[in-house]
mmCIF file with all atom_site columns, C-alpha atoms in Angstrom:
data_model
loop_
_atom_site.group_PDB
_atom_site.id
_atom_site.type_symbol
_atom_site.label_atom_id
_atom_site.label_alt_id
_atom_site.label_comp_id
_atom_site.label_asym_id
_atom_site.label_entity_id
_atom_site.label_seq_id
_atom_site.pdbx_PDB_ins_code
_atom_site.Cartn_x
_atom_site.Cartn_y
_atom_site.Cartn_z
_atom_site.occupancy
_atom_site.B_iso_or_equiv
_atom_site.pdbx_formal_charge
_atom_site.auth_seq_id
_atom_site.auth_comp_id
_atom_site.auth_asym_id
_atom_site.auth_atom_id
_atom_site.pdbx_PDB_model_num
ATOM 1   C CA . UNK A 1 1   ? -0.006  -18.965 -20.909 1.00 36.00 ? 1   UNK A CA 1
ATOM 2   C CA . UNK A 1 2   ? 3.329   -19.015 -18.120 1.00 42.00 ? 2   UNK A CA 1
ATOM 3   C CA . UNK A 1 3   ? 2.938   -21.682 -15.648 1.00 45.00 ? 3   UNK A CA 1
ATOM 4   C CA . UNK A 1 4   ? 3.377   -18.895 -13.314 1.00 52.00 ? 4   UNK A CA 1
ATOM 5   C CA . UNK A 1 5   ? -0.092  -17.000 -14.591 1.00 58.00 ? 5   UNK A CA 1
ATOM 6   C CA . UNK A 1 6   ? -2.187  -20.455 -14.487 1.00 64.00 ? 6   UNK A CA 1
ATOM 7   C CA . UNK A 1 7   ? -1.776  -20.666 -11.355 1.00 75.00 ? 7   UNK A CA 1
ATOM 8   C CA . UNK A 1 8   ? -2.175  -17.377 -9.781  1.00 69.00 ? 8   UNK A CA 1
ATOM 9   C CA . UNK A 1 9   ? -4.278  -18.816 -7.030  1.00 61.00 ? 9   UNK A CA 1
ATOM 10  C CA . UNK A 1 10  ? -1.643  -20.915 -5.550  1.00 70.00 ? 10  UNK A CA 1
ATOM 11  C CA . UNK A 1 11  ? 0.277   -17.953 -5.009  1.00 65.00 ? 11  UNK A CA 1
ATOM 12  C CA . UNK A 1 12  ? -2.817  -15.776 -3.850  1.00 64.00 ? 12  UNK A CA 1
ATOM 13  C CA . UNK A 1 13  ? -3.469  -19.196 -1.496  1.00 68.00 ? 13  UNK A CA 1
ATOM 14  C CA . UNK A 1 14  ? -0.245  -18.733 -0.220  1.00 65.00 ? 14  UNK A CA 1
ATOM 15  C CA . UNK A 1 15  ? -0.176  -14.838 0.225   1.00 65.00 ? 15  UNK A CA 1
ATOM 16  C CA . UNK A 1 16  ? -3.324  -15.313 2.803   1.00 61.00 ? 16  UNK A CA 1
ATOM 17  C CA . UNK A 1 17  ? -1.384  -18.271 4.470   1.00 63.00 ? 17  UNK A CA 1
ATOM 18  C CA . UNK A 1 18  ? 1.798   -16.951 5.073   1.00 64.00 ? 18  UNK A CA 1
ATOM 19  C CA . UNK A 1 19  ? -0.164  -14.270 6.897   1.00 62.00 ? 19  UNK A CA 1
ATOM 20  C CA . UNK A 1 20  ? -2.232  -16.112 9.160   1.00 61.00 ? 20  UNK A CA 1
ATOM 21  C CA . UNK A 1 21  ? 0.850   -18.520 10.025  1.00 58.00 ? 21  UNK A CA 1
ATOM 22  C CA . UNK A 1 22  ? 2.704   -15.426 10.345  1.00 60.00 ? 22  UNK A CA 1
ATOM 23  C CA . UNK A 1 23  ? 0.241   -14.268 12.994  1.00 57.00 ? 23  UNK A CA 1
ATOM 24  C CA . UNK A 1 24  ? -0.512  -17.034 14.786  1.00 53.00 ? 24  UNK A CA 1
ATOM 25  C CA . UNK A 1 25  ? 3.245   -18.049 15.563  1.00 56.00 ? 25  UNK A CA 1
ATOM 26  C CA . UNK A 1 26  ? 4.591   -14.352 16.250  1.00 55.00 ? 26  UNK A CA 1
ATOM 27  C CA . UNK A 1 27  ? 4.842   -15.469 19.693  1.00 51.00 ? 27  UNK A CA 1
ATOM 28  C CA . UNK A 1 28  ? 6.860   -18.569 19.274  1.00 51.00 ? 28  UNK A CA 1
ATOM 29  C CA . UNK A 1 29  ? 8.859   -17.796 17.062  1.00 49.00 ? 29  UNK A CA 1
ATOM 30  C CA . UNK A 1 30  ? 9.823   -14.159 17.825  1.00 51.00 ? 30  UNK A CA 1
ATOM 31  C CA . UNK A 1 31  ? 8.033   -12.035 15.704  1.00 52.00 ? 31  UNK A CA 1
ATOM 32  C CA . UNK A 1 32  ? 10.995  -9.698  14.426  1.00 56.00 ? 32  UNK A CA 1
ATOM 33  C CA . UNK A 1 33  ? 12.574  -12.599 13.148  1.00 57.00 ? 33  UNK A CA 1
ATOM 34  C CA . UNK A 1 34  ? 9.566   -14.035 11.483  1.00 60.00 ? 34  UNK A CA 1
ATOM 35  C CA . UNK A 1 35  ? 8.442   -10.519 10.231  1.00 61.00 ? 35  UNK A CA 1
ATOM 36  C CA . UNK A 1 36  ? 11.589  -9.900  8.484   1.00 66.00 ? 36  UNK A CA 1
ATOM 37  C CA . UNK A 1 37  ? 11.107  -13.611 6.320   1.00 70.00 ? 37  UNK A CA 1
ATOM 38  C CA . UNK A 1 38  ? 7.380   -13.026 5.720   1.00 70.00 ? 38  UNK A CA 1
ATOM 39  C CA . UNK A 1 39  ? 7.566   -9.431  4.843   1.00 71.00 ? 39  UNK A CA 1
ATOM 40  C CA . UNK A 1 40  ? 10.235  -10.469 2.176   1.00 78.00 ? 40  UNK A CA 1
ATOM 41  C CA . UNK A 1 41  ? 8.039   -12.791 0.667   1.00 79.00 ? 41  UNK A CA 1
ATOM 42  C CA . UNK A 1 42  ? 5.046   -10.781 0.809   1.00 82.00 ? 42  UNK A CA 1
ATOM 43  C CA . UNK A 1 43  ? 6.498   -8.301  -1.077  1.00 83.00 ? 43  UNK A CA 1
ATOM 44  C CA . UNK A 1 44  ? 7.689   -10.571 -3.694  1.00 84.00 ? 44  UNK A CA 1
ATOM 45  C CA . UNK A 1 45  ? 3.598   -10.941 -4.229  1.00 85.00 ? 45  UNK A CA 1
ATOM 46  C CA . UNK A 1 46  ? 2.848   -7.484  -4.164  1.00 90.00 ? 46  UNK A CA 1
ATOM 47  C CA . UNK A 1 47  ? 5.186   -7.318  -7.377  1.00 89.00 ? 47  UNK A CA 1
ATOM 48  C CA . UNK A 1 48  ? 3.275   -10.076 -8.992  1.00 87.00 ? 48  UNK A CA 1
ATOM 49  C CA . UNK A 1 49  ? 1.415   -9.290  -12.153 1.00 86.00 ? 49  UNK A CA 1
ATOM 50  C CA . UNK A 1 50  ? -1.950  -10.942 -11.466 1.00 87.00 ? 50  UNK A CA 1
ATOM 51  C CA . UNK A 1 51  ? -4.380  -8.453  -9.516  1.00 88.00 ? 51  UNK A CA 1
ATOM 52  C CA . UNK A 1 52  ? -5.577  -10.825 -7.182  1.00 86.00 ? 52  UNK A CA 1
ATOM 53  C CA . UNK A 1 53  ? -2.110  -11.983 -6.527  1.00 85.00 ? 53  UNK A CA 1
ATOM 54  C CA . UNK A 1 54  ? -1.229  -8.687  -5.409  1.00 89.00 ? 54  UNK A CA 1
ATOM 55  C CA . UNK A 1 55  ? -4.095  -7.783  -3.699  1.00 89.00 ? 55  UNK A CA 1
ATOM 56  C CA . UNK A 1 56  ? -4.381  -10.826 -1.378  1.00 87.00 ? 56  UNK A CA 1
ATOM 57  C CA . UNK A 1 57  ? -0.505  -9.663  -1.118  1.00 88.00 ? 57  UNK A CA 1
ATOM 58  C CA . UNK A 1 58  ? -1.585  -6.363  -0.121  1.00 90.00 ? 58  UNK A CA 1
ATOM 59  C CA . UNK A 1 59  ? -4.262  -7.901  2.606   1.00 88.00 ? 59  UNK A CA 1
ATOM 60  C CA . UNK A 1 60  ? -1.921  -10.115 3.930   1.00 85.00 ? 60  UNK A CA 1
ATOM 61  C CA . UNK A 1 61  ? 0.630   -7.053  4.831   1.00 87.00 ? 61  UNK A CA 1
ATOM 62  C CA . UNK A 1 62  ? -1.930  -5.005  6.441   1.00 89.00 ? 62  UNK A CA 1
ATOM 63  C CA . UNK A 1 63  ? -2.401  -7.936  8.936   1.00 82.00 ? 63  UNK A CA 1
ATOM 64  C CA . UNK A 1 64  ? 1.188   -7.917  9.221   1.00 81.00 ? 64  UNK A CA 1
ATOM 65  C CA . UNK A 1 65  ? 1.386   -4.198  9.713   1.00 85.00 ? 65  UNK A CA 1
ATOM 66  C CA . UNK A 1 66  ? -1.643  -4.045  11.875  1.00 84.00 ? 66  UNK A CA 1
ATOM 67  C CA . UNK A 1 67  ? 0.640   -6.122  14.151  1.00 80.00 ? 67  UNK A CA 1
ATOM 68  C CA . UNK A 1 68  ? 3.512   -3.466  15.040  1.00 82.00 ? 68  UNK A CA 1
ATOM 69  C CA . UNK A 1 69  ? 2.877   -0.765  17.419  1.00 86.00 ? 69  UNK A CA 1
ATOM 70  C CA . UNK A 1 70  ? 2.353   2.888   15.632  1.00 91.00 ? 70  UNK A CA 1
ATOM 71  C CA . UNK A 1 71  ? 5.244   4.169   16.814  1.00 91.00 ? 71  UNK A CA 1
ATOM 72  C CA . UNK A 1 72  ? 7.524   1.002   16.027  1.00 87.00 ? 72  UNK A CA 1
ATOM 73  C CA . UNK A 1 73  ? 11.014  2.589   14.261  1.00 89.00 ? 73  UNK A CA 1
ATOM 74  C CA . UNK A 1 74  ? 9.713   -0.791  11.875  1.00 84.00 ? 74  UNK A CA 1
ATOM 75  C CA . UNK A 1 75  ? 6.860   0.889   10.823  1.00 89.00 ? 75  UNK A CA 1
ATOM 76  C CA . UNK A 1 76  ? 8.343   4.031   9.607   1.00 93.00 ? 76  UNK A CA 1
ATOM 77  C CA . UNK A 1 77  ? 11.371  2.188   7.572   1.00 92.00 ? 77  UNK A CA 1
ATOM 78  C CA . UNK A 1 78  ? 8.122   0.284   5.748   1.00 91.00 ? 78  UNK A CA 1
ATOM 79  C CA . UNK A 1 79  ? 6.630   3.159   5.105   1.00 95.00 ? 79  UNK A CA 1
ATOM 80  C CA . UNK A 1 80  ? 9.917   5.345   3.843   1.00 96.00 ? 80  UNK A CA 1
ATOM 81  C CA . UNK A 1 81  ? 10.562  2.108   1.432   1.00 94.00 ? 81  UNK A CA 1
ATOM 82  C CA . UNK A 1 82  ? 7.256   1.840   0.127   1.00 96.00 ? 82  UNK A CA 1
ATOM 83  C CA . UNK A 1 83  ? 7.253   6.147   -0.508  1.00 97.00 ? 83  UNK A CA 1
ATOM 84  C CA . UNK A 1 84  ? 10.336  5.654   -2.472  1.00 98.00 ? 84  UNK A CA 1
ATOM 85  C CA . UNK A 1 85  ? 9.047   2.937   -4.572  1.00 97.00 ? 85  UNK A CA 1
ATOM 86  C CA . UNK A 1 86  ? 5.816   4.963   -4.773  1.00 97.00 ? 86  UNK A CA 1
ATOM 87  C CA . UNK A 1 87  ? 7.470   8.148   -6.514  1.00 97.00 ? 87  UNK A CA 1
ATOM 88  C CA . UNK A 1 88  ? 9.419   5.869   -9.043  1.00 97.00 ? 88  UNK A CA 1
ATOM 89  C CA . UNK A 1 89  ? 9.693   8.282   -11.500 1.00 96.00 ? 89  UNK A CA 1
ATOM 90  C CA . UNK A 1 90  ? 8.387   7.042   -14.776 1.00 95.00 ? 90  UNK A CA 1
ATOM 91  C CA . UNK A 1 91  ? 7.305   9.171   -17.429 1.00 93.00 ? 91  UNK A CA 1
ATOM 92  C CA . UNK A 1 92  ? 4.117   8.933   -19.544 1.00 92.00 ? 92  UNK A CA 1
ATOM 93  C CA . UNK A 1 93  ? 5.920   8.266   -22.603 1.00 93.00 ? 93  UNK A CA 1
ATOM 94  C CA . UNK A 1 94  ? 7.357   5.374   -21.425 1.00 93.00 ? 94  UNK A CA 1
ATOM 95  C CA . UNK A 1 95  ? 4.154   3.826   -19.932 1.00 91.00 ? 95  UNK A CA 1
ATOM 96  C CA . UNK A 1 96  ? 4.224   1.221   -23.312 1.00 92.00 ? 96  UNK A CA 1
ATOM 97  C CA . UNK A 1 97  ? 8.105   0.542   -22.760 1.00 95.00 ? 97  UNK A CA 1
ATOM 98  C CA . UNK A 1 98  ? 9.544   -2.479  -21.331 1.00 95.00 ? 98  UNK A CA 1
ATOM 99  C CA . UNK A 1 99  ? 11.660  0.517   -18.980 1.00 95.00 ? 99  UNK A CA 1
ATOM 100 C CA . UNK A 1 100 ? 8.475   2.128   -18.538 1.00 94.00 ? 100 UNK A CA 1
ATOM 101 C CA . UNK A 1 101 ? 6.464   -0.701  -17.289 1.00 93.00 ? 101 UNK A CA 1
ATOM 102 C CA . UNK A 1 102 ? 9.020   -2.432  -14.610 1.00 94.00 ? 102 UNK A CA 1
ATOM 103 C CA . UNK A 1 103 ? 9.020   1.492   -13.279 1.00 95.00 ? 103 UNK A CA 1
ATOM 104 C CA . UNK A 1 104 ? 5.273   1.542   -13.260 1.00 95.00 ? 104 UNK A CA 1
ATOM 105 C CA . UNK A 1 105 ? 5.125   -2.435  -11.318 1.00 93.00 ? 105 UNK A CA 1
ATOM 106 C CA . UNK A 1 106 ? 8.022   -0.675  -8.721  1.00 95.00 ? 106 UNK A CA 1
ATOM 107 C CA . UNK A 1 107 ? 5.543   2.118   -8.203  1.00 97.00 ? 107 UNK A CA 1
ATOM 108 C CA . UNK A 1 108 ? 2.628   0.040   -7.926  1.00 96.00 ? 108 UNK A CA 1
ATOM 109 C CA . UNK A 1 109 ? 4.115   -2.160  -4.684  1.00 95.00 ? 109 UNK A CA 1
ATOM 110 C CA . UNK A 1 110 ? 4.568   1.055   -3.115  1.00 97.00 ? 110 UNK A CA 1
ATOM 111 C CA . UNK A 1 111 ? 1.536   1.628   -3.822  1.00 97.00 ? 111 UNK A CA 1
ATOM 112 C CA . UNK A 1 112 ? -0.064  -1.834  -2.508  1.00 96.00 ? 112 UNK A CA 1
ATOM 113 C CA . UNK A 1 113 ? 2.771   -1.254  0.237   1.00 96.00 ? 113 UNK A CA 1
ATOM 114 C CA . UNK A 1 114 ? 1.620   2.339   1.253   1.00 97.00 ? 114 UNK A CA 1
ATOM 115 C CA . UNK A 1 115 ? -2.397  1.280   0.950   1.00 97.00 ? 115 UNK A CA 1
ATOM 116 C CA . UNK A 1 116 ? -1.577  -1.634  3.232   1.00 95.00 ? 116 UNK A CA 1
ATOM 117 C CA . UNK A 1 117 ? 0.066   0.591   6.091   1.00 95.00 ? 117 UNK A CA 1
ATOM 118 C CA . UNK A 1 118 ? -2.643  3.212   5.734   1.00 96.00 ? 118 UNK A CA 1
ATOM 119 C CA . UNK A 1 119 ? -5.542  0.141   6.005   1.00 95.00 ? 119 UNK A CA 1
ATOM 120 C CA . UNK A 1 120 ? -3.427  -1.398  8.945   1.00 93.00 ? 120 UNK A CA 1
ATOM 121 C CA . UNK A 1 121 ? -4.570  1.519   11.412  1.00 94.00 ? 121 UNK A CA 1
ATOM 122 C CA . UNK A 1 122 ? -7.803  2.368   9.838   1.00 91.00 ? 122 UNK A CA 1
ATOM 123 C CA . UNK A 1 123 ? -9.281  5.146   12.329  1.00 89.00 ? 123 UNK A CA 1
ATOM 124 C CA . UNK A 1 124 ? -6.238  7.070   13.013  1.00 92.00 ? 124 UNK A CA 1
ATOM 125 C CA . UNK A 1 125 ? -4.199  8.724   10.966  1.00 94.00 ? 125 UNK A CA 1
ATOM 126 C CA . UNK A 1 126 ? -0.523  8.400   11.890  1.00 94.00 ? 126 UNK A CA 1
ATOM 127 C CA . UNK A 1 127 ? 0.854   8.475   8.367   1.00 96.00 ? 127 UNK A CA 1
ATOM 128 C CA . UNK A 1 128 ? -0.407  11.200  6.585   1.00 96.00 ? 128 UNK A CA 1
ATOM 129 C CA . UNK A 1 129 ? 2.163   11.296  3.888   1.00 96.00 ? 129 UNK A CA 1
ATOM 130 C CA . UNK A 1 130 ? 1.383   7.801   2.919   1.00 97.00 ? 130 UNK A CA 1
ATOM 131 C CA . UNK A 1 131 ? -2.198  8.804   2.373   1.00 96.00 ? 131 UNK A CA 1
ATOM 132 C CA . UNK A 1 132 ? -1.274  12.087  0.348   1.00 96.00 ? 132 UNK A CA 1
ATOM 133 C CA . UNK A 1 133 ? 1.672   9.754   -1.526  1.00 97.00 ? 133 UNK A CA 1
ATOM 134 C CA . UNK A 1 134 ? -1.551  7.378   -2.283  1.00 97.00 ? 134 UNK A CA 1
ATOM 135 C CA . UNK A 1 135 ? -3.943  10.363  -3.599  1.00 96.00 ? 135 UNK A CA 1
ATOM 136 C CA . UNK A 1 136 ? -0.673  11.781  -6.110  1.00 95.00 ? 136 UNK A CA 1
ATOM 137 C CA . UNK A 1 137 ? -1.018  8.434   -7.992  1.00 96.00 ? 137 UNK A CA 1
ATOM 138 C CA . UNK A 1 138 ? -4.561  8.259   -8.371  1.00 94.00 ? 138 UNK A CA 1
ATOM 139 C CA . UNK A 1 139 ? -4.337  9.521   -12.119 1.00 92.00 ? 139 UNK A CA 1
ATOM 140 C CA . UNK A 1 140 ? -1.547  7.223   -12.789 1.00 94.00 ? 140 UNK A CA 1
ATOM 141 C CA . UNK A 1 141 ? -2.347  4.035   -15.225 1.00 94.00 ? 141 UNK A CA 1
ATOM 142 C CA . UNK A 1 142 ? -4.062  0.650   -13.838 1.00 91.00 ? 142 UNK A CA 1
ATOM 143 C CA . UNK A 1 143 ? -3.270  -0.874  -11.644 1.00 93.00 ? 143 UNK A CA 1
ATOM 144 C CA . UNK A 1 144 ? -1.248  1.701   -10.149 1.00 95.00 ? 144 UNK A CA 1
ATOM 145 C CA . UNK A 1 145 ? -4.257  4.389   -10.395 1.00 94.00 ? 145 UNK A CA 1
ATOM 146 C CA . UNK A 1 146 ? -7.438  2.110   -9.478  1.00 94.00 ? 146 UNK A CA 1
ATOM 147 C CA . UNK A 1 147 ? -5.124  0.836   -6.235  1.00 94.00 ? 147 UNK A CA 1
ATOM 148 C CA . UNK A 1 148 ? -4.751  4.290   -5.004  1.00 96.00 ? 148 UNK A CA 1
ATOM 149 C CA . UNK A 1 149 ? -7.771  5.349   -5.789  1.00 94.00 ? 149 UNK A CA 1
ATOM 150 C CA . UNK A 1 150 ? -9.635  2.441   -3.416  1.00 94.00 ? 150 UNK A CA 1
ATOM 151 C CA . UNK A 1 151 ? -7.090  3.226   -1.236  1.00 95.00 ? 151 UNK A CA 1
ATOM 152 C CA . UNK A 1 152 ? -7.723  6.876   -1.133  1.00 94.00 ? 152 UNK A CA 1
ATOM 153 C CA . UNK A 1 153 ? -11.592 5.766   -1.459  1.00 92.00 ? 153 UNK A CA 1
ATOM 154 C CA . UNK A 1 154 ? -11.547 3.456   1.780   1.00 93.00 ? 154 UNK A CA 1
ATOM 155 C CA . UNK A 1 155 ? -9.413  6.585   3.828   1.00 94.00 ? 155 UNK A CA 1
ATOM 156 C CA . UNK A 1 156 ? -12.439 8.506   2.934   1.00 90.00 ? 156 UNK A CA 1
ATOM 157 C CA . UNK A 1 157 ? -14.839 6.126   4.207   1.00 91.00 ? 157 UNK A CA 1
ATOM 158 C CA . UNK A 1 158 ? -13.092 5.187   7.727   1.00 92.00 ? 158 UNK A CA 1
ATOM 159 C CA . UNK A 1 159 ? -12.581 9.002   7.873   1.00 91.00 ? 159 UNK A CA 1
ATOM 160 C CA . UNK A 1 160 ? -16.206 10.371  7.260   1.00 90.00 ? 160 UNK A CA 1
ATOM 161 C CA . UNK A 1 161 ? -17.497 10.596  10.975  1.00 91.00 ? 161 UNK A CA 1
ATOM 162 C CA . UNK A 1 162 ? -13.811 12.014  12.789  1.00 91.00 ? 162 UNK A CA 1
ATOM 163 C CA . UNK A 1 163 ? -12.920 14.222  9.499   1.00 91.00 ? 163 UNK A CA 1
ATOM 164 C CA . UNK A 1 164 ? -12.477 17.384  11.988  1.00 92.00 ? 164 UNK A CA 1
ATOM 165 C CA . UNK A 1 165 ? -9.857  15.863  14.076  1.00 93.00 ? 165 UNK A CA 1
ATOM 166 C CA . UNK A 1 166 ? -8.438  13.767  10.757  1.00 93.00 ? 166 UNK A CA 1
ATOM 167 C CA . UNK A 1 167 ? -7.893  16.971  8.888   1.00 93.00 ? 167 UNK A CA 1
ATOM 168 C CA . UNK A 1 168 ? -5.773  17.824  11.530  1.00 94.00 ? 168 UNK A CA 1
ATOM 169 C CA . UNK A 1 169 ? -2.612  15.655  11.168  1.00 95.00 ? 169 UNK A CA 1
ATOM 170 C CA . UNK A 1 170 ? -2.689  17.312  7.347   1.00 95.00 ? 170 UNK A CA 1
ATOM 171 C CA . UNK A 1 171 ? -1.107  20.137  6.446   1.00 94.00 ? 171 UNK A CA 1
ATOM 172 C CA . UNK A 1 172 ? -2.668  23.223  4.391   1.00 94.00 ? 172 UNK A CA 1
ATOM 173 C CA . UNK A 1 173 ? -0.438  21.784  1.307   1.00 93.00 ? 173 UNK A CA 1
ATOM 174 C CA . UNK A 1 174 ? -1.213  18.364  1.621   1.00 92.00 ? 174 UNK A CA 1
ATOM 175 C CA . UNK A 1 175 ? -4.740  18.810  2.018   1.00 92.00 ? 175 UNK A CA 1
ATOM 176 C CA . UNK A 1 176 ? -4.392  20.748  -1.292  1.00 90.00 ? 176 UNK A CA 1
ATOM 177 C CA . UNK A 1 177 ? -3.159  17.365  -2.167  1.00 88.00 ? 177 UNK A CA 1
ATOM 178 C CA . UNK A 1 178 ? -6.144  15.323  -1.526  1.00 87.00 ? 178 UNK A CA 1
ATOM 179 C CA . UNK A 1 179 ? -8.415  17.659  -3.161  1.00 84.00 ? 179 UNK A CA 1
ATOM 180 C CA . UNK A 1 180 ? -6.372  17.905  -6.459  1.00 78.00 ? 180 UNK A CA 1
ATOM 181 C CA . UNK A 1 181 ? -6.674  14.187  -6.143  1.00 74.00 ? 181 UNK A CA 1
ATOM 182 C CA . UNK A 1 182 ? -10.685 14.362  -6.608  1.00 62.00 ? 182 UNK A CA 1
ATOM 183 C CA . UNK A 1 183 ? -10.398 12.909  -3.074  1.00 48.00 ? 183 UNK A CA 1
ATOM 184 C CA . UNK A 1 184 ? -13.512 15.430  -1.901  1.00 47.00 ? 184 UNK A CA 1
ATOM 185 C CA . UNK A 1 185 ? -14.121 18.823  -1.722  1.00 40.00 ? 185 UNK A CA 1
ATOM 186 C CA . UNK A 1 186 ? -16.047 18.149  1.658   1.00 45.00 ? 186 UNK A CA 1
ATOM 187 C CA . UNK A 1 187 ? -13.292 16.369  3.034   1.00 45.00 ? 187 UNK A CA 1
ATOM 188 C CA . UNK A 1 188 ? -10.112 18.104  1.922   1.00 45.00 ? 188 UNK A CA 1
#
C-alpha cells in the first residue's frame, strides 16, 4: 500500500485539528483570512480517497460553515461551488474508467461539501437546493450515493417535528425531488 493510504489517520487527525484551531483563533487572526487557508485545505481532504479521511473532512467544514452567518455572500459562493461539483456529469458507463472515476471523486466533494452546509444549520432550512442536489445523488455509486443518502437521512431526522413549516422553503418540483429520492412519502 501508498504511504499516503497507511496513514489515513494522520490526515483524518489533521482534518479535526485544523478545525478546532480554525475555530478557536477566528478572532485573532481574522477569520476571513483564516477561512479562506483552512477551507482550501479542507477541501483537499474531502477529495481524499479514504472514507474516514473525507468524512472527518466533511465534519470539520460543517464547524467551519456553522461559523458564517446564513446570509453571508460566503456561504452562498460555497454552496454554488459545491452544486457544480455535485452535478459533475459522469455517465454510468464510465463509472469503471479512470475519466469516469476522477468525475465521480469531483462529484462526491460536492457532495461531502453540500452535506456539510446542509448539517451546518441543522433546524432551518436556508438551502433547499443543496438538500434536493443531495437527494438527486442518492442512487449514484459509493461513496457518492451512501454520503447523500445519510445526508438526506440526517435532513429527515432534524426535520421530523417542524416538517410543516420545512416543506415550505420547497417547491412543488423539488419536493417531487425528495420523494423520487425514496426520501419519504410522509415527508415529501
Amino acid at each position: 500500500a501508498e504511504a499516503a493510504d497507511e496513514n489515513w489517520y494522520t490526515r483524518m487527525g489533521a482534518s479535526l485539528v485544523l478545525g478546532s484551531l480554525l475555530i478557536v483563533n477566528s478572532c485573532f487572526l481574522g477569520y476571513a483570512i483564516g477561512a479562506v487557508h483552512a477551507r482550501k485545505e479542507v477541501e483537499k481532504l474531502l477529495r481524499d480517497t479514504q472514507v474516514e479521511v473525507h468524512n472527518a473532512a466533511s465534519a470539520t467544514l460543517t464547524r467551519v460553515l456553522s461559523a458564517y452567518e446564513v446570509s453571508s455572500p460566503s456561504l452562498e459562493t460555497t454552496k454554488e461551488r459545491y452544486l457544480k461539483l455535485a452535478r459533475t456529469k459522469v455517465a454510468k458507463s464510465q463509472y469503471k474508467t479512470e475519466e469516469g472515476k476522477a468525475k465521480l471523486k469531483k462529484r462526491l466533494t460536492g457532495v461531502l461539501g453540500l452535506t456539510a452546509l446542509v448539517h451546518a444549520f441543522p433546524y432551518t432550512v436556508p438551502f433547499p437546493d443543496a438538500v434536493v442536489a443531495l437527494a438527486k445523488r442518492t442512487s449514484d455509486p459509493s461513496p457518492v450515493g451512501t454520503s447523500a443518502k445519510n445526508a438526506v437521512q440526517h435532513f429527515k431526522h432534524t426535520h421530523t417535528d417542524s416538517w410543516a413549516e420545512a416543506r415550505t422553503h420547497f417547491t412543488t418540483e423539488e419536493l417531487e425531488d425528495l420523494q423520487d429520492s425514496n426520501y419519504s412519502g410522509s415527508h415529501a
